[in-house]
XYZ file of C-alpha atoms in Angstrom:
654
model
C 133.751 33.932 86.799
C 131.564 37.009 87.669
C 128.629 35.510 85.739
C 128.906 32.251 87.715
C 128.828 34.115 91.009
C 125.779 36.159 89.945
C 124.066 32.994 88.858
C 124.716 31.374 92.251
C 123.411 34.468 94.094
C 120.232 34.365 92.025
C 119.702 30.674 92.724
C 120.269 31.402 96.488
C 117.762 34.252 96.398
C 115.205 32.190 94.641
C 115.611 29.514 97.211
C 115.088 31.971 100.099
C 112.068 33.515 98.336
C 110.483 30.310 97.553
C 106.928 30.311 99.409
C 104.584 27.492 100.134
C 101.409 27.360 97.972
C 99.151 28.237 100.955
C 101.229 31.362 101.747
C 101.278 32.324 98.008
C 97.475 31.872 97.831
C 96.845 34.064 101.023
C 99.150 36.776 99.504
C 97.271 36.779 96.229
C 93.997 37.132 98.209
C 95.189 40.010 100.348
C 97.076 41.835 97.484
C 95.498 40.730 94.208
C 97.649 41.831 91.129
C 97.502 41.273 87.372
C 101.182 42.195 86.949
C 103.198 39.285 85.575
C 106.245 40.320 87.767
C 104.032 39.389 90.856
C 103.309 35.881 89.674
C 104.954 32.953 91.463
C 105.886 31.153 88.167
C 107.353 34.188 86.589
C 109.395 33.459 83.541
C 111.931 36.170 82.416
C 112.164 34.829 78.827
C 108.468 34.803 78.275
C 108.053 38.297 79.862
C 110.777 39.735 77.545
C 109.215 38.079 74.428
C 105.972 39.634 75.539
C 107.571 43.085 75.753
C 109.419 42.627 72.322
C 107.358 40.168 70.134
C 109.121 41.314 66.993
C 112.524 42.917 65.903
C 110.967 46.111 65.110
C 109.722 46.462 68.794
C 113.366 46.503 69.898
C 113.372 50.119 68.908
C 111.662 51.002 72.138
C 114.027 49.120 74.429
C 115.496 52.225 76.051
C 112.010 53.462 77.064
C 111.094 50.011 78.465
C 114.364 49.844 80.423
C 113.676 53.232 81.903
C 110.269 52.158 83.017
C 111.535 49.020 84.690
C 114.290 51.037 86.436
C 111.686 53.550 87.720
C 109.613 50.682 88.970
C 112.649 49.234 90.863
C 113.341 52.635 92.543
C 109.724 52.746 93.682
C 109.955 49.222 95.113
C 113.196 50.143 96.927
C 111.508 53.289 98.397
C 108.526 51.066 99.682
C 110.952 48.495 101.160
C 112.890 51.277 102.863
C 109.704 52.691 104.391
C 108.567 49.371 105.600
C 111.901 48.648 107.261
C 111.903 51.981 108.976
C 108.361 51.387 110.157
C 109.449 48.122 111.673
C 112.233 49.841 113.766
C 109.619 52.331 115.121
C 107.343 49.358 116.029
C 110.048 47.926 118.168
C 110.374 51.223 120.073
C 106.616 51.460 120.579
C 106.494 47.761 121.822
C 109.245 48.507 124.438
C 107.389 51.677 125.553
C 104.032 49.751 125.828
C 105.865 47.066 127.893
C 107.189 49.712 130.235
C 103.791 51.209 130.616
C 102.252 47.782 131.327
C 104.830 47.094 134.012
C 104.104 50.503 135.625
C 100.452 49.687 135.575
C 101.120 46.240 137.202
C 103.015 48.110 140.001
C 100.181 50.605 140.338
C 97.701 47.702 140.653
C 99.814 46.303 143.459
C 99.657 49.629 145.350
C 95.941 49.751 144.939
C 95.624 46.187 146.327
C 97.710 47.192 149.322
C 95.359 50.202 149.875
C 92.344 48.160 149.551
C 93.623 45.579 152.180
C 94.525 48.315 154.544
C 90.982 49.902 154.034
C 89.329 46.472 154.743
C 91.438 46.153 157.944
C 90.397 49.759 159.050
C 86.769 48.978 158.333
C 86.958 45.756 160.384
C 88.605 47.775 163.234
C 85.883 50.380 163.108
C 83.173 47.716 163.234
C 84.708 46.133 166.311
C 84.909 49.587 168.054
C 81.408 50.566 167.253
C 80.038 47.179 168.202
C 81.061 47.914 171.781
C 79.615 51.457 171.649
C 76.231 50.078 170.340
C 76.107 47.549 173.183
C 76.741 50.446 175.688
C 74.004 52.602 173.971
C 71.506 49.777 174.265
C 72.377 49.272 177.852
C 72.107 52.950 178.603
C 68.687 53.106 176.905
C 67.313 50.122 178.738
C 68.681 51.336 182.070
C 67.119 54.797 181.478
C 63.706 53.118 180.703
C 63.948 50.983 183.706
C 64.727 53.945 186.054
C 61.872 55.906 184.526
C 59.324 53.090 184.880
C 60.418 52.440 188.455
C 59.960 56.178 189.236
C 56.438 56.095 187.673
C 55.762 52.876 189.766
C 56.811 54.615 192.894
C 54.615 57.601 192.086
C 51.612 55.297 191.276
C 51.985 53.336 194.526
C 52.203 56.502 196.647
C 49.404 58.135 194.666
C 46.977 55.202 195.258
C 47.697 55.214 199.000
C 47.132 58.948 199.190
C 43.949 58.728 197.103
C 42.499 56.067 199.381
C 43.347 58.137 202.454
C 41.832 61.400 201.062
C 38.693 59.672 199.981
C 38.170 58.300 203.545
C 38.825 61.849 204.962
C 36.427 63.340 202.320
C 39.114 65.780 201.103
C 37.367 66.305 197.665
C 39.409 69.324 196.609
C 42.747 67.576 197.016
C 41.298 64.372 195.583
C 40.361 66.070 192.238
C 43.920 67.043 191.443
C 45.503 63.865 192.760
C 43.141 61.560 190.804
C 44.011 63.173 187.478
C 47.742 62.761 188.243
C 47.228 59.105 189.214
C 45.283 58.421 185.967
C 48.003 60.040 183.905
C 50.708 57.934 185.572
C 48.564 54.714 185.188
C 48.444 55.232 181.342
C 52.257 54.279 181.205
C 51.485 50.931 182.631
C 48.800 49.842 180.270
C 51.313 47.357 178.562
C 52.294 45.978 182.005
C 48.772 44.916 183.092
C 49.864 41.256 182.920
C 51.981 41.783 186.092
C 49.814 40.996 189.143
C 51.101 43.855 191.285
C 50.345 46.396 188.479
C 46.918 44.956 187.870
C 46.193 45.152 191.596
C 47.161 48.984 191.731
C 44.900 49.539 188.728
C 41.963 47.766 190.459
C 42.529 49.833 193.645
C 42.309 53.117 191.530
C 39.048 51.898 189.919
C 37.682 50.928 193.369
C 38.672 54.437 194.724
C 36.931 56.118 191.803
C 33.692 54.117 192.342
C 33.792 54.694 196.107
C 34.440 58.408 195.599
C 31.430 58.838 193.228
C 29.080 56.925 195.547
C 30.424 58.896 198.538
C 29.787 62.302 196.838
C 26.337 61.324 195.689
C 25.481 60.037 199.213
C 26.627 63.362 200.655
C 24.366 65.258 198.262
C 21.380 63.149 199.044
C 22.053 63.494 202.731
C 22.188 67.294 202.372
C 19.076 67.423 200.028
C 16.846 64.472 200.988
C 13.706 63.779 198.878
C 10.188 64.608 200.358
C 8.436 61.591 201.823
C 11.202 59.126 201.011
C 13.921 57.519 202.911
C 17.366 58.589 201.888
C 18.979 56.053 199.647
C 22.449 55.449 198.234
C 21.895 56.101 194.459
C 24.104 54.713 191.624
C 26.124 57.045 189.565
C 23.905 57.012 186.367
C 20.835 58.028 188.545
C 22.687 61.160 189.852
C 20.040 63.924 189.839
C 22.839 66.537 190.091
C 24.700 65.346 186.937
C 25.940 68.431 185.067
C 24.252 70.931 187.518
C 27.527 71.728 189.261
C 29.596 72.161 186.065
C 26.872 74.335 184.514
C 27.079 76.708 187.428
C 30.721 77.271 186.624
C 30.352 77.543 182.851
C 30.102 81.376 182.763
C 33.410 81.550 184.573
C 35.336 79.025 182.537
C 36.572 81.779 180.201
C 39.418 82.103 182.826
C 40.445 78.518 182.023
C 40.173 79.116 178.239
C 42.360 82.256 178.454
C 44.922 80.460 180.570
C 45.245 77.672 177.998
C 45.537 80.286 175.155
C 48.450 81.875 176.974
C 50.083 78.495 177.696
C 49.827 77.335 174.142
C 51.382 80.609 172.909
C 54.338 79.977 175.177
C 54.551 76.440 174.043
C 54.763 77.488 170.390
C 57.372 80.054 171.201
C 59.404 77.349 172.988
C 59.143 75.196 169.973
C 60.442 77.858 167.762
C 63.397 78.586 170.179
C 64.189 74.847 170.433
C 64.342 74.479 166.755
C 66.725 77.337 166.292
C 68.946 75.994 169.088
C 68.864 72.316 168.135
C 68.465 72.694 164.367
C 66.781 70.179 162.051
C 67.158 66.423 162.387
C 70.548 65.163 161.175
C 70.639 63.389 157.845
C 71.970 59.816 157.425
C 70.733 58.976 160.891
C 67.570 57.478 162.354
C 66.317 61.024 162.829
C 66.725 61.852 159.085
C 63.301 62.624 157.640
C 61.641 61.852 161.039
C 58.632 63.590 162.459
C 59.623 66.631 164.489
C 59.062 65.810 168.309
C 57.505 69.121 168.953
C 54.288 68.115 167.094
C 53.776 65.024 169.394
C 54.204 67.334 172.456
C 51.486 69.722 171.005
C 48.997 67.041 170.514
C 49.615 65.480 173.948
C 48.937 68.934 175.500
C 45.775 69.243 173.367
C 44.541 65.842 174.668
C 45.169 66.945 178.280
C 43.196 70.148 177.762
C 40.379 68.357 176.077
C 39.981 65.934 178.877
C 40.147 68.619 181.555
C 37.694 70.823 179.767
C 35.228 67.993 179.104
C 35.245 67.128 182.840
C 34.193 70.763 183.482
C 31.848 71.382 180.750
C 30.801 69.826 177.368
C 29.014 72.964 176.178
C 30.256 76.344 174.861
C 33.638 76.220 176.712
C 34.462 73.217 174.469
C 33.661 75.257 171.392
C 35.915 78.003 172.680
C 38.710 75.585 173.369
C 38.290 74.235 169.829
C 38.902 77.698 168.466
C 42.097 77.975 170.491
C 43.182 74.565 169.165
C 42.592 75.826 165.614
C 44.625 79.034 166.267
C 47.723 77.173 167.345
C 47.560 74.504 164.714
C 47.722 77.232 162.131
C 50.607 78.822 164.082
C 52.446 75.520 164.279
C 52.035 75.091 160.539
C 53.254 78.512 159.771
C 56.031 79.080 162.329
C 57.500 75.622 162.746
C 56.777 73.997 159.380
C 56.424 76.539 156.545
C 58.712 79.033 158.300
C 61.672 76.510 158.313
C 61.394 75.332 154.769
C 64.692 76.270 152.918
C 64.243 79.349 150.660
C 64.932 78.869 146.903
C 67.419 81.050 145.169
C 67.645 81.685 141.539
C 70.937 80.648 139.992
C 72.461 82.795 137.360
C 75.256 80.518 136.458
C 75.118 78.479 133.278
C 76.750 75.253 132.039
C 78.726 74.976 128.809
C 79.750 71.938 126.823
C 83.364 72.288 127.915
C 82.303 72.458 131.639
C 80.250 69.414 131.035
C 83.149 67.629 129.573
C 85.241 68.508 132.500
C 82.500 67.638 135.054
C 83.560 64.847 137.296
C 81.326 62.702 139.401
C 80.345 64.514 142.616
C 82.069 67.667 141.592
C 78.879 69.787 141.275
C 76.582 69.936 144.336
C 72.881 70.141 144.234
C 71.208 73.452 144.983
C 69.985 72.163 148.454
C 72.517 70.602 150.783
C 72.089 67.158 152.320
C 70.865 68.786 155.555
C 68.303 70.941 153.649
C 66.867 67.955 151.736
C 66.526 66.068 155.019
C 64.865 69.030 156.649
C 62.249 69.332 153.854
C 61.474 65.512 154.104
C 61.215 65.936 157.933
C 58.801 68.844 157.543
C 56.711 66.878 154.922
C 56.566 63.782 157.391
C 55.612 66.136 160.214
C 52.867 67.798 158.210
C 51.384 64.369 157.288
C 51.477 63.381 160.922
C 49.661 66.641 161.877
C 47.126 66.152 159.116
C 46.207 62.692 160.294
C 46.193 63.637 164.003
C 44.026 66.718 163.367
C 41.456 64.576 161.844
C 41.401 62.296 164.857
C 41.239 65.377 167.150
C 38.147 66.604 165.340
C 36.539 63.185 165.893
C 37.426 63.172 169.569
C 36.115 66.719 170.058
C 32.802 65.766 168.426
C 32.558 62.757 170.777
C 33.140 65.097 173.897
C 30.940 68.016 173.026
C 27.051 68.184 173.410
C 25.226 66.649 170.623
C 23.654 70.121 169.699
C 27.105 71.617 169.206
C 28.707 68.889 167.023
C 28.066 70.916 163.776
C 30.293 73.686 165.075
C 33.341 71.421 165.306
C 35.173 71.764 162.012
C 38.901 71.593 161.600
C 38.841 71.198 157.718
C 40.704 74.553 157.312
C 43.573 73.440 159.486
C 43.847 70.090 157.636
C 44.041 71.998 154.327
C 46.870 74.086 155.838
C 48.838 71.005 156.576
C 48.108 69.680 153.048
C 49.476 72.944 151.641
C 52.664 72.441 153.615
C 52.990 68.926 152.152
C 52.467 70.176 148.621
C 54.987 73.006 149.137
C 57.540 70.484 150.403
C 57.161 68.233 147.477
C 57.294 71.141 145.063
C 60.537 72.385 146.656
C 62.158 68.873 146.219
C 61.033 68.706 142.512
C 62.251 72.279 141.809
C 65.691 71.574 143.347
C 66.244 68.518 141.110
C 64.619 70.231 138.117
C 66.902 73.223 138.518
C 69.990 71.026 138.868
C 69.114 69.525 135.483
C 68.456 72.839 133.801
C 72.153 73.627 132.827
C 72.566 70.297 131.253
C 69.470 70.836 129.074
C 70.615 74.373 128.108
C 73.893 72.751 127.066
C 72.057 70.258 124.982
C 70.164 72.970 123.072
C 73.364 74.986 122.372
C 75.301 72.092 120.846
C 76.121 72.217 117.047
C 74.115 69.098 116.211
C 74.579 69.675 112.410
C 78.350 69.175 112.923
C 78.058 65.688 114.742
C 80.017 63.320 112.591
C 79.468 59.995 114.349
C 77.180 58.302 116.921
C 79.057 57.526 120.123
C 78.133 56.808 123.787
C 75.573 58.967 125.673
C 76.324 62.734 125.574
C 77.868 64.538 128.500
C 74.522 66.378 129.295
C 72.832 62.984 129.802
C 75.587 62.017 132.155
C 75.110 65.265 134.139
C 71.301 64.790 134.462
C 71.846 61.081 135.577
C 74.369 62.338 138.131
C 71.981 64.820 139.760
C 69.154 62.217 139.782
C 71.509 59.699 141.526
C 72.467 62.409 144.100
C 69.038 63.544 145.062
C 66.629 60.695 144.623
C 68.020 58.085 146.994
C 68.369 60.720 149.798
C 64.670 61.790 149.302
C 63.469 58.119 149.124
C 65.297 57.137 152.338
C 64.000 60.137 154.280
C 60.389 59.480 153.078
C 60.408 55.824 153.796
C 57.595 56.173 156.159
C 55.506 58.179 153.738
C 55.879 56.125 150.528
C 52.809 57.646 148.775
C 54.334 61.224 148.927
C 57.683 59.781 147.487
C 55.552 58.545 144.550
C 54.001 62.049 144.231
C 57.517 63.521 144.129
C 58.444 61.129 141.268
C 55.231 61.918 139.260
C 55.595 65.646 139.700
C 59.241 65.563 138.622
C 58.432 63.562 135.494
C 55.598 65.929 134.667
C 57.997 68.845 135.088
C 61.233 67.448 133.502
C 59.854 65.711 130.387
C 57.998 68.752 128.883
C 61.023 70.886 129.620
C 63.276 68.371 127.906
C 60.998 68.352 124.758
C 61.093 72.151 124.824
C 64.845 72.138 124.731
C 64.698 69.428 122.100
C 62.976 71.788 119.650
C 65.729 74.365 120.303
C 68.281 71.867 118.862
C 68.369 73.252 115.315
C 69.492 72.518 112.702
C 70.131 68.787 113.190
C 72.005 66.602 110.824
C 71.031 62.869 110.324
C 73.892 61.729 112.597
C 73.047 64.426 115.156
C 69.417 63.160 115.180
C 70.618 59.531 115.681
C 72.886 60.725 118.680
C 69.879 62.632 120.216
C 67.651 59.539 119.836
C 70.219 57.459 121.574
C 70.454 60.124 124.454
C 66.586 60.287 124.726
C 66.380 56.472 125.098
C 69.116 56.558 127.846
C 67.160 59.237 129.670
C 63.828 57.235 129.257
C 65.531 54.194 130.844
C 66.843 56.224 133.702
C 63.482 57.861 134.394
C 61.738 54.501 134.297
C 64.184 53.270 137.002
C 64.018 56.527 139.046
C 61.851 55.384 142.041
C 64.379 52.654 142.855
C 67.617 54.067 141.537
C 70.511 53.367 143.859
C 68.480 51.083 146.049
C 69.426 47.645 147.142
C 65.901 46.594 146.888
C 64.538 46.673 143.374
C 60.866 47.659 143.515
C 58.593 47.961 140.505
C 57.660 51.535 139.784
C 54.054 52.583 140.229
C 51.938 52.103 137.056
C 50.755 55.760 137.165
C 54.434 56.957 137.072
C 55.517 54.490 134.426
C 52.682 55.540 132.141
C 53.726 59.243 132.364
C 57.386 58.514 131.602
C 56.602 56.205 128.669
C 54.004 58.596 127.109
C 56.266 61.627 127.397
C 59.539 60.127 126.361
C 58.017 58.154 123.530
C 56.748 61.498 122.100
C 60.305 62.878 122.317
C 61.610 59.755 120.371
C 58.870 60.197 117.689
C 59.920 63.892 117.270
C 63.478 62.719 116.455
C 62.343 59.962 114.094
C 60.324 62.455 112.111
C 63.445 64.697 111.979
C 65.493 61.721 110.619
C 63.069 61.040 107.944
C 63.721 62.523 104.450
C 61.357 65.529 103.641
C 60.962 64.403 100.011
C 58.501 63.254 98.720
C 56.555 65.923 100.743
C 53.216 63.815 100.934
C 55.105 60.876 102.453
C 56.921 63.081 105.037
C 53.652 64.855 106.087
C 51.729 61.642 106.382
C 54.628 60.085 108.416
C 54.528 63.059 110.793
C 50.807 62.761 111.288
C 51.060 59.062 111.890
C 53.963 59.125 114.391
C 53.036 62.240 116.363
C 49.263 62.411 115.973
C 49.804 66.220 116.439
C 47.501 68.469 114.442
C 49.253 71.626 115.696
C 50.804 73.719 112.947
C 53.299 75.274 115.380
C 54.754 71.760 116.281
C 55.114 70.983 112.639
C 56.890 74.352 112.057
C 59.296 73.437 114.785
C 59.969 70.022 113.151
C 60.871 71.885 109.956
C 63.169 74.309 111.674
C 65.008 71.329 113.366
C 65.523 69.855 109.888
C 67.083 73.166 108.742
C 64.629 73.652 105.902
C 64.382 77.134 104.221
C 61.350 79.219 104.651
C 60.390 78.921 100.952
C 60.370 75.116 101.375
C 58.479 75.361 104.614
C 55.598 77.338 103.316
C 54.655 74.642 100.695
C 55.014 71.920 103.245
C 52.828 73.806 105.712
C 50.064 74.264 103.201
C 50.285 70.481 102.314
C 50.184 69.709 106.095
C 46.974 71.648 106.542
C 45.448 69.827 103.554
C 46.474 66.259 104.748
C 45.142 66.745 108.258
C 42.561 64.079 109.029
C 38.948 65.218 109.839
C 38.062 63.322 112.990
C 34.519 61.823 112.830
C 32.074 62.950 115.575
C 31.585 60.729 118.486
C 33.944 58.459 120.429
C 35.229 56.699 117.291
C 37.243 59.931 116.308
C 39.459 59.817 119.282
C 40.085 56.152 119.018
C 41.016 56.336 115.373
C 43.783 58.856 116.137
C 45.120 56.792 118.982
C 45.562 53.808 116.669
C 48.202 55.858 114.800
C 50.568 55.754 117.794
C 53.187 52.949 117.611
C 52.834 49.986 119.826
C 55.454 49.153 122.486
C 56.566 46.253 120.352
C 57.096 48.518 117.235
C 58.889 50.968 119.388
C 61.222 48.408 120.935
C 61.984 47.072 117.349
C 62.929 50.546 116.233
C 65.252 51.094 119.080
C 66.932 47.812 118.439
C 67.482 48.806 114.768
C 69.038 52.123 115.980
C 71.435 50.278 118.245
C 72.474 47.968 115.444
C 73.011 51.026 113.210
C 75.253 52.707 115.952
C 77.299 49.505 116.339
C 77.742 49.200 112.605
C 78.967 52.867 112.418
C 81.445 52.315 115.313
């Protein structure tokens, strides 16, 4: 009875374990086995006959049975482990489901916050729209009132001018005429209006009548011998320049007065700057020209016109000297004197701090306001440079021909050029210094312990973060002086890239995987630097060719250094020739640094250095020598192909 039950159990078990041919084939492919027990068509009788082919072999039956029992126990243990693992999988699945549900709830909260933020933004836009309309209305109303006041002054001045001319009040006319002409300048763009044009014609008529009247009075007072007094025209005036020359020795009083006035004006500019501060960033004023410089040149123009009416001789030279003095004072006190001072930072940056660094957590050395101030001073210096050149031309037009050579404002223009260079250098130093801790962290990493190539390293992320913080601010503030923004980009590249290569040489020793990671980091930095002029901008503009050439040349050299480090140093001749071909650098010190990066011993280095000196090519004399060395440098196509191979290698490793 027991045997029948066991037989039925075995038949039922075989029916349950009966697998389809496809499933059986898949199992054999995943778990290939030569054990007869694993075969689908297992036959117990044949298996036993295989184990005991003869009667004599039955003597080992106990040993065979023990082996089979041991195998059964192992199978039981494996089955038990798998079953327990499946119970844990269920728990993990439930936990993952709970986390997914929590994430979905969190996503719903984020969506609510986003919707509320959009509503708030729309509300702010509606509020500010009304404010902008009021601002425009206020500005237009102020302009209208000012223009109306000027018109009232002009109309009253013209009436008074005509009345004084008729009464021959020449002393009062001199002051009034200058004021009327200054007011009339505000109406040049309104000459299309008949009433304004009529007032302008009346002023011109009064000037003509006044000139003719004065000449007539002179001729009447000093009539020519034997001729009847006539009413001469202005160009034939025999007294032209005689009156002004009589007063030339006494015009030093006027020059001293202007010296004092300009000194007070500069002091007022300094006080106003301290009280009002620099232009605010993120506004229309950010990076704008300081209004004080326009006031200075308007005053210069007024002085020049007044002096030229009195004399075009030595007093004009004296006035030019005063102009030069206060141009230099403006450059020193208002521009250079207000540039932010640089401070050396003693703090360093470690790998752990880089790993913890979050976006925006580390501020640049200069604040947003200081960056805007530097850009504003740069723009002002450029305006002063261009206007000083125009001032020199106007002075040469006004002064006597014999004195033109004594008008020279080159020194003052050089002073403003120095302010521009100092401003650009400050911007470069600020960004450069912000990137220094990241480069220091790069050189202190244990590159020989890097086990796999991953995404870009934390120090690269730090450099990119500082670039994205500073460059858009500088570009926006220098929008009106694009050429100086390009100079900033070029100077930063010329400063950062050699410094990066210097720190690259400090990364020693480097394993093969470490060199691959550094090569990937270098390529990431290269791409960011190529995009630096338009980084963070809505308008994508192609970088200047001069800037792109500097970045490609410098960063390609860094990539070539790492490729030489990655190359095996044996055979020695192949390694040396490969170095000369890739780097085209005949400097023994550079070759020594490469060997240090590879971690070679001094005994190995000495033989390689000797071989390097022997294998150096002897450049032929003439222009062909330089061209032959340049041919050794890889072409952009070869470089692109190598980078693609490296990226494939990284993906394969991951």
